[in-house]
Each structure stands twice: as structure tokens, then as C-alpha cells.
C-alpha positions as a printed NumPy array, in Angstrom:
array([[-104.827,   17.271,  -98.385],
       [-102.69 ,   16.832,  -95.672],
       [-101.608,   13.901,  -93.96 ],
       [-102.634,   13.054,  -90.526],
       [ -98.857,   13.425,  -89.185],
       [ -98.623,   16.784,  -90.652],
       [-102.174,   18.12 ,  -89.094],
       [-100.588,   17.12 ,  -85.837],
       [ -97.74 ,   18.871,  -86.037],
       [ -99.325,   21.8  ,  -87.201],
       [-101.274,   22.035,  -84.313],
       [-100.758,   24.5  ,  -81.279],
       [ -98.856,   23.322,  -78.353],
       [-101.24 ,   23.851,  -75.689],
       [-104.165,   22.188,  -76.817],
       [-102.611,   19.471,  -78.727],
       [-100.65 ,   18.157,  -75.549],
       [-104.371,   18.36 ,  -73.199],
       [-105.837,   16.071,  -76.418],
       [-103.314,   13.648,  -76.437],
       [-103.462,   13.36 ,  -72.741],
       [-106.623,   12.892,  -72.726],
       [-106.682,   10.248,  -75.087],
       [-103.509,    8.666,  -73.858],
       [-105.739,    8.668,  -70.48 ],
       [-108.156,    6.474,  -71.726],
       [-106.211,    4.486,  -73.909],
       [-104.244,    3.292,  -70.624],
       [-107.753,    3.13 ,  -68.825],
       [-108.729,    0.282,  -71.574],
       [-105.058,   -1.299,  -71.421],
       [-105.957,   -1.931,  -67.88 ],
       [-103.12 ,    0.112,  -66.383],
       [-104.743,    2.056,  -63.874],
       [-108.23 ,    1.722,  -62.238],
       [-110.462,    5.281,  -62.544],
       [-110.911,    5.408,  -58.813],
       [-106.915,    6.076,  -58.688],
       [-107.139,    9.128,  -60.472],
       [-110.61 ,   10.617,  -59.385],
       [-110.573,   13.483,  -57.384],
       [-111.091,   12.607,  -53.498],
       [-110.31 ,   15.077,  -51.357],
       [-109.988,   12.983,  -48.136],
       [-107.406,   10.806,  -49.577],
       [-105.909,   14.326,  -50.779],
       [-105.584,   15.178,  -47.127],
       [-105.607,   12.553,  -45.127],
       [-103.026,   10.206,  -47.518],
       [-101.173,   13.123,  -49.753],
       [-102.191,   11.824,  -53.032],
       [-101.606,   15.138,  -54.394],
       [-101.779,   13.873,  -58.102],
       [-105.367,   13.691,  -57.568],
       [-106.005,   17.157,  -57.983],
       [-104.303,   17.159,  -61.702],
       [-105.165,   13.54 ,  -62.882],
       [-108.862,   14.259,  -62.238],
       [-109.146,   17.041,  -65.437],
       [-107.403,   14.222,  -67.915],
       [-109.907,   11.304,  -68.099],
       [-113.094,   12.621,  -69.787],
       [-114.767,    8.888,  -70.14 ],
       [-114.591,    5.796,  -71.78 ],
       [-114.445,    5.528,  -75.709],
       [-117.973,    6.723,  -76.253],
       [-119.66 ,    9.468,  -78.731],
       [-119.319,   11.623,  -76.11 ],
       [-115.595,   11.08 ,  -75.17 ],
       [-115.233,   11.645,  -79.199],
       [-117.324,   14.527,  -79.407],
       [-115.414,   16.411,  -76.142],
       [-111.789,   15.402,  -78.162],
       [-113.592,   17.676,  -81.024],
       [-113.893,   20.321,  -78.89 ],
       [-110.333,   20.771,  -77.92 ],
       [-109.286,   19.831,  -81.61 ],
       [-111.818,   23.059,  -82.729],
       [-112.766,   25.172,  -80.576],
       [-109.477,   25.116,  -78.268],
       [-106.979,   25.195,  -81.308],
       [-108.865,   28.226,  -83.044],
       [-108.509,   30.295,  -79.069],
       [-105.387,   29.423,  -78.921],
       [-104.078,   30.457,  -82.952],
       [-106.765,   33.272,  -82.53 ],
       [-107.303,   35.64 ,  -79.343],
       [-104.47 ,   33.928,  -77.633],
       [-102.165,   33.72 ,  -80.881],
       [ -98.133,   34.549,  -79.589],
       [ -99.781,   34.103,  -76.085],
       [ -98.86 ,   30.531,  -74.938],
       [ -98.14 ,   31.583,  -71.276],
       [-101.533,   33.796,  -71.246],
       [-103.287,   30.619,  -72.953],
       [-101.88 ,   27.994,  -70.578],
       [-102.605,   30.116,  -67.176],
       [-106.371,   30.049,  -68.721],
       [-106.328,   26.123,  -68.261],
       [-104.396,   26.525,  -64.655],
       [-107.305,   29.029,  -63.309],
       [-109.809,   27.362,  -64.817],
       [-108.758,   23.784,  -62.911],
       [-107.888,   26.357,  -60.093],
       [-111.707,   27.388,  -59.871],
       [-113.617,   23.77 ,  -60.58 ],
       [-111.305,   22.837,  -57.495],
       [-112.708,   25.151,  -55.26 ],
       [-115.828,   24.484,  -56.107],
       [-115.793,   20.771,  -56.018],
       [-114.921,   21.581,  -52.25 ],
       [-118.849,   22.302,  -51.913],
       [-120.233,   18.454,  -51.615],
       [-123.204,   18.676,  -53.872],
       [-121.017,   20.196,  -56.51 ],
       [-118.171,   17.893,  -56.604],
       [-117.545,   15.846,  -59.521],
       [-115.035,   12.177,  -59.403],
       [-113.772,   14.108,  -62.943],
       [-113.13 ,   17.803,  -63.724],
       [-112.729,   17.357,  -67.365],
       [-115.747,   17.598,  -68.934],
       [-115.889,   20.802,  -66.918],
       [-112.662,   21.839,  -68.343],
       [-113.353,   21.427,  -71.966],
       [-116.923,   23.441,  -71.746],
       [-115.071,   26.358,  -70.323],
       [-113.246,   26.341,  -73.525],
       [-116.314,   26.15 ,  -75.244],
       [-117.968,   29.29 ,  -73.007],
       [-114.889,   30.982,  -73.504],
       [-114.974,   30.704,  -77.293],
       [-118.559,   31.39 ,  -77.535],
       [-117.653,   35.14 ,  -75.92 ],
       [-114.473,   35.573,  -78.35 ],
       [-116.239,   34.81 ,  -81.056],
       [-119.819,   35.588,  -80.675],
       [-121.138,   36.497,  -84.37 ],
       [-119.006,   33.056,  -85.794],
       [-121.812,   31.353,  -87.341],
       [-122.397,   27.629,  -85.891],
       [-124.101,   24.486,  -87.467],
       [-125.274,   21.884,  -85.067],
       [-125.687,   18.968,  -86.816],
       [-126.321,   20.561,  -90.129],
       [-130.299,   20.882,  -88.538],
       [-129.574,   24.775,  -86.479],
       [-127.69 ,   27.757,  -87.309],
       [-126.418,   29.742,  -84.107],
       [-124.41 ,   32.425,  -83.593],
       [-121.001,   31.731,  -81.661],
       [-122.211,   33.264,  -78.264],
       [-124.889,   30.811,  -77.705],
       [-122.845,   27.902,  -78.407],
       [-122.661,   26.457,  -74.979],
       [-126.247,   27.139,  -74.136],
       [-127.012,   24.874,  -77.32 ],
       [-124.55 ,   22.542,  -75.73 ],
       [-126.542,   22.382,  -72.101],
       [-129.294,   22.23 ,  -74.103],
       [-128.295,   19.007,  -75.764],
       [-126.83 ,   17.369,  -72.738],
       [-130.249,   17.627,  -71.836],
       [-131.906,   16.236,  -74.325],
       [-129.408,   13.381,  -74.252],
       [-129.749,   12.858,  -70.629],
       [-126.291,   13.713,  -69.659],
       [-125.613,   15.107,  -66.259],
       [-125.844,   19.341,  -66.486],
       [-124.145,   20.096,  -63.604],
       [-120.101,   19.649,  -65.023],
       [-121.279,   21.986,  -68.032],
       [-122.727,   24.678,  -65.798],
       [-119.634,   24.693,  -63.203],
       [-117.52 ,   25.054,  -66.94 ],
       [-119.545,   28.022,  -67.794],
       [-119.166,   29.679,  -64.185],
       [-115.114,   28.743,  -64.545],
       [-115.27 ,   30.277,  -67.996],
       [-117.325,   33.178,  -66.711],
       [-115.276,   34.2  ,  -63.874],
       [-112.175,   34.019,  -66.235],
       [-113.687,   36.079,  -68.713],
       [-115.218,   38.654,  -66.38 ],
       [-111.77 ,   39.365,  -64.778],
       [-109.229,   39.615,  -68.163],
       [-111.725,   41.33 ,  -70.192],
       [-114.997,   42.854,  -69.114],
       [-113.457,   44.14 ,  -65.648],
       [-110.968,   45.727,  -67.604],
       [-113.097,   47.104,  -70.547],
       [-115.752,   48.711,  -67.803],
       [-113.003,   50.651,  -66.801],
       [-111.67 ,   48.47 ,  -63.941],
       [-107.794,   48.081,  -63.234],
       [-106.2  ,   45.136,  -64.606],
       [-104.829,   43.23 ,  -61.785],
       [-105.383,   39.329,  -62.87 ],
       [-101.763,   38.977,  -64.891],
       [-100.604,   35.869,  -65.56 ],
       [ -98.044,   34.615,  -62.547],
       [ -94.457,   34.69 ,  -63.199],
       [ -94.138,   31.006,  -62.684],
       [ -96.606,   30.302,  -65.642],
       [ -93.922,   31.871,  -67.82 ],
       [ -91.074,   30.24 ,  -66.339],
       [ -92.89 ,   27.065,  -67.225],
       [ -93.336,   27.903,  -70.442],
       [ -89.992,   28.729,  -71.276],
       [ -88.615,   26.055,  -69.883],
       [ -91.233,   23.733,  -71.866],
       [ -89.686,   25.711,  -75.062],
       [ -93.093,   25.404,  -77.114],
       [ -95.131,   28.466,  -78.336],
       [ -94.939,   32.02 ,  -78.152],
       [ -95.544,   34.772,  -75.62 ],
       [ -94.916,   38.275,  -76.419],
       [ -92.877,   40.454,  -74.387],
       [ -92.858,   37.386,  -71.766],
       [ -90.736,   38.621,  -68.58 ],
       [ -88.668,   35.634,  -69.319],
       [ -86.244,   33.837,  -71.692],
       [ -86.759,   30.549,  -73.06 ],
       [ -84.885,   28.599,  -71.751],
       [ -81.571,   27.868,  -74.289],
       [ -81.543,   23.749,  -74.038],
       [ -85.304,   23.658,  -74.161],
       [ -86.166,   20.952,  -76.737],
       [ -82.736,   19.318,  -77.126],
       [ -83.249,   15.482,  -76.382],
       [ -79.814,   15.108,  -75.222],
       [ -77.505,   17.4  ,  -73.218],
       [ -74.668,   16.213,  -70.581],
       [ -70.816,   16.193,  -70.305],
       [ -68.398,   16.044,  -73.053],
       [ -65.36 ,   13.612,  -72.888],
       [ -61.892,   14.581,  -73.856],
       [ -59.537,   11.452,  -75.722],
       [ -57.55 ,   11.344,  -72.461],
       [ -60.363,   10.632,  -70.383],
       [ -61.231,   13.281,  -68.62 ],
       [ -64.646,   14.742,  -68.785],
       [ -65.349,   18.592,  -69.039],
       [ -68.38 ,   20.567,  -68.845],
       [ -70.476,   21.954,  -71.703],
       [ -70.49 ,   25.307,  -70.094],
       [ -66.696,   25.017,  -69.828],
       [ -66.838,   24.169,  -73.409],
       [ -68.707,   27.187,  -74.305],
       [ -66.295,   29.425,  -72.662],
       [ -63.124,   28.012,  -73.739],
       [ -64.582,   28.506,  -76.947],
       [ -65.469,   32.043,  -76.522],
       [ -61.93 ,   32.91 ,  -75.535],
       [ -60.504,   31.388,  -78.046],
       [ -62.438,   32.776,  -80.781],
       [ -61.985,   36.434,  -79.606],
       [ -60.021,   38.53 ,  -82.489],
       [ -56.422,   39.112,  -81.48 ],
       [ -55.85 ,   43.123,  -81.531],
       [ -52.753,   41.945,  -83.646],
       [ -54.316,   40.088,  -86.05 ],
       [ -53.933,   41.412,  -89.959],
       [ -50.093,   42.608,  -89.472],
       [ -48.135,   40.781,  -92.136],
       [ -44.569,   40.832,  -90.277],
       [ -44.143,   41.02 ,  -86.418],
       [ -41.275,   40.858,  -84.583],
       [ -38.594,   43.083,  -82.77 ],
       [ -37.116,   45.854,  -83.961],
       [ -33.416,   46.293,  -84.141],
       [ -32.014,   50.009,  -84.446],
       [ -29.116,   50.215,  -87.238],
       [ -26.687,   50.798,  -84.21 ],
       [ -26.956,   47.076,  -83.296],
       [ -29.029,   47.846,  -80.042]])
């Protein structure tokens, strides 16, 4: 069995950096380092006082340290790790521009007053789940060991639940429109014969190579070369100067090129038996 360190570093990039965040949201919450009403999403103090980071802090906290917080952490650590190793597998930049429309679209509609929400997150997390339940809609599903489902009525189940339990529905059924509408234009549109128009931004991969984690095939971008390296900066020679890494590099380079006269034994000048 492995060992907790080891399932966390097996885990995809994506996902496992929105868990931890998540948690690492909370965890601060409880620490007593921020107050919720700093992060929530207001739009008037948005406007009115530029707290931009409103708009992206809102989708991290998904409650206090509850069943439910717990049970919304399981559903990135399933259901978001098996999209993103499955459907979305060598398709990091595709994968992460799913979370960016998906907070693009809960946005918009928390504009409308009677559907905005302090927190996007729990929204967030059951568009995975919707989103999963249409990728994989004959996986077989076990809800508390008492009903077997198939995969594509998953987050109905869900709703259903949050209904039983008294939870509020209307974060789960702005997830399943988000969800829907991401769904409808990457792969039904298409499928029904529609031209594929909704491509993931160039900027999305620019991020992600410059992030250096996970895959994207034939991504209209390199990685970034330093990505990942925890230090980079200027070299210093003995003498006290300081010269660039670049510099470096091609220094290097010219000194390394092959001489066209390397391999002759003897070189030298030739003398003619006249003595000129």
C-alpha cells in the first residue's frame, strides 16, 4: 500500500493544487488569518473599491471543517483526478481552461441577484461532478453502499441528497448549468455536426507552460525551459564580476563547437625543400 506522500505525488497537477487550496483555505480560515467576508464574492466592493481578488478567492473556500467540506474534498480527490488522468489525460491546458470557464460562467450568473452566492465553490466542484457523470455515464456508482446508479445520474443523486439533507440546491443546479454549457459547446455542438469554435485561449497554454506541470498535446507552445527550477539568477566569476546565465550558455556553445581542424595529428607550415 502506498504511503500517503506517495498518493500525493502521484496525483494530477490540476486537481491536486484546487484540493490543497481548498484545504489550505480553510485551514487559514480556522488559524484566524483572514475573516470569510474578505474573500466572498461582492461585487460592489469589486467595483466600487477594486478588490479584484474577490472574483478568484470566492471558488477556494467551500466551508468550515464539516462532513460536507470532507465529502466536496472527495469529489475533487475522485471524480476530478479520474477527468483529468481520463478524458482529459495529456490535456492539462484543455483541463485547466474547463475550471477557468466554468468560474467564468458562475460569475456571470452570480451577476443576477437572486442567483448570487458569497462562495462559488461548491458550484465549482458539482460541475466536475456533472461533467463526469456525462464522460462516464455507464461507470457504475454506489451511494453509500444502499443504491447502485449509473455514472450519468450521479449529480441528480447528488441534488437529490442535498435535499434530503437540507442543504441549499441552488449552488448545485448553477454547477450543473456551468457543467452543461461546457459540455454542450466542446462536445455535443461538435458531435451534431456543429463547427468547433470554443478552443482553449492561447493564454491558458502560456500559463501552463510556464507553470511546467502536466501535459498538453500538440500545445501551440513550449514549456517554458526554467519552469520548476527553485533557483535561477546570475553567476559570479572569482574576480568579482557577475555574468549572465544566458551569457553563460552561449559562451559555452561557442566554445564547444568542433574545430574543422580537429583530428590532424601534425599542423604547422610548410617549408618547400628550396628554403622558401
Amino acid at each position: 500500500m502506498s504511503t500517503p506522500g506517495e498518493y500525493y505525488r502521484s496525483l494530477p497537477p490540476v486537481s491536486k493544487t484546487y484540493g490543497v487550496a481548498c484545504l489550505m483555505t480553510t485551514a487559514a480560515y480556522y488559524l484566524g488569518l483572514y475573516h470569510p467576508s474578505s474573500i466572498a464574492l461582492n461585487y460592489e466592493d469589486v467595483i466600487k473599491r477594486f478588490q479584484i481578488w474577490r472574483l478568484i478567492t470566492n471558488f477556494f473556500f467551500l466551508g468550515p471543517f464539516s462532513f460536507p467540506f470532507a465529502f466536496r474534498l472527495i469529489i475533487i480527490a475522485r471524480y476530478g483526478v479520474q477527468l483529468e488522468r481520463g478524458p482529459f489525460d495529456k490535456r492539462t491546458a484543455d483541463f485547466v481552461w474547463m475550471f477557468f470557464f466554468g468560474a467564468l460562467s458562475l460569475l456571470v450568473m452570480a451577476a443576477v441577484p437572486f442567483l448570487w452566492s458569497r462562495f462559488m465553490g461548491v458550484s465549482l466542484v458539482f460541475m466536475i461532478v456533472y461533467i463526469w457523470g456525462r464522460e462516464f455515464p455507464n461507470a457504475t456508482i454506489s451511494i453509500y453502499g444502499l443504491v447502485s446508479l449509473k455514472g450519468f445520474y450521479l449529480p441528480w443523486a447528488m441534488l437529490a441528497l442535498d435535499l434530503i439533507f437540507g442543504n441549499p440546491l441552488m449552488p448545485d443546479i448553477l454547477g450543473m448549468l456551468a457543467g452543461h454549457l461546457y459540455y454542450f459547446l466542446t462536445v455535443l455542438h461538435p458531435l451534431s455536426g456543429g463547427k468547433y469554435i470554443f478552443k482553449t485561449p492561447i493564454w491558458v497554454h502560456k500559463l501552463v507552460a510556464f507553470w511546467g506541470e502536466g501535459t498538453q498535446v500538440n500545445a501551440p507552445v513550449q514549456r517554458d525551459p526554467f519552469a520548476g527550477i527553485a533557483f535561477r539568477g546570475r553567476s559570479y566569476r572569482l574576480n568579482g564580476t557577475r555574468s549572465n546565465t544566458t551569457e553563460q550558455a552561449q559562451a559555452n556553445s561557442q566554445t564547444q563547437q568542433p574545430n574543422s581542424n580537429d583530428g590532424v595529428a601534425f599542423r604547422g607550415r610548410g617549408h618547400r625543400l628550396g628554403g622558401q
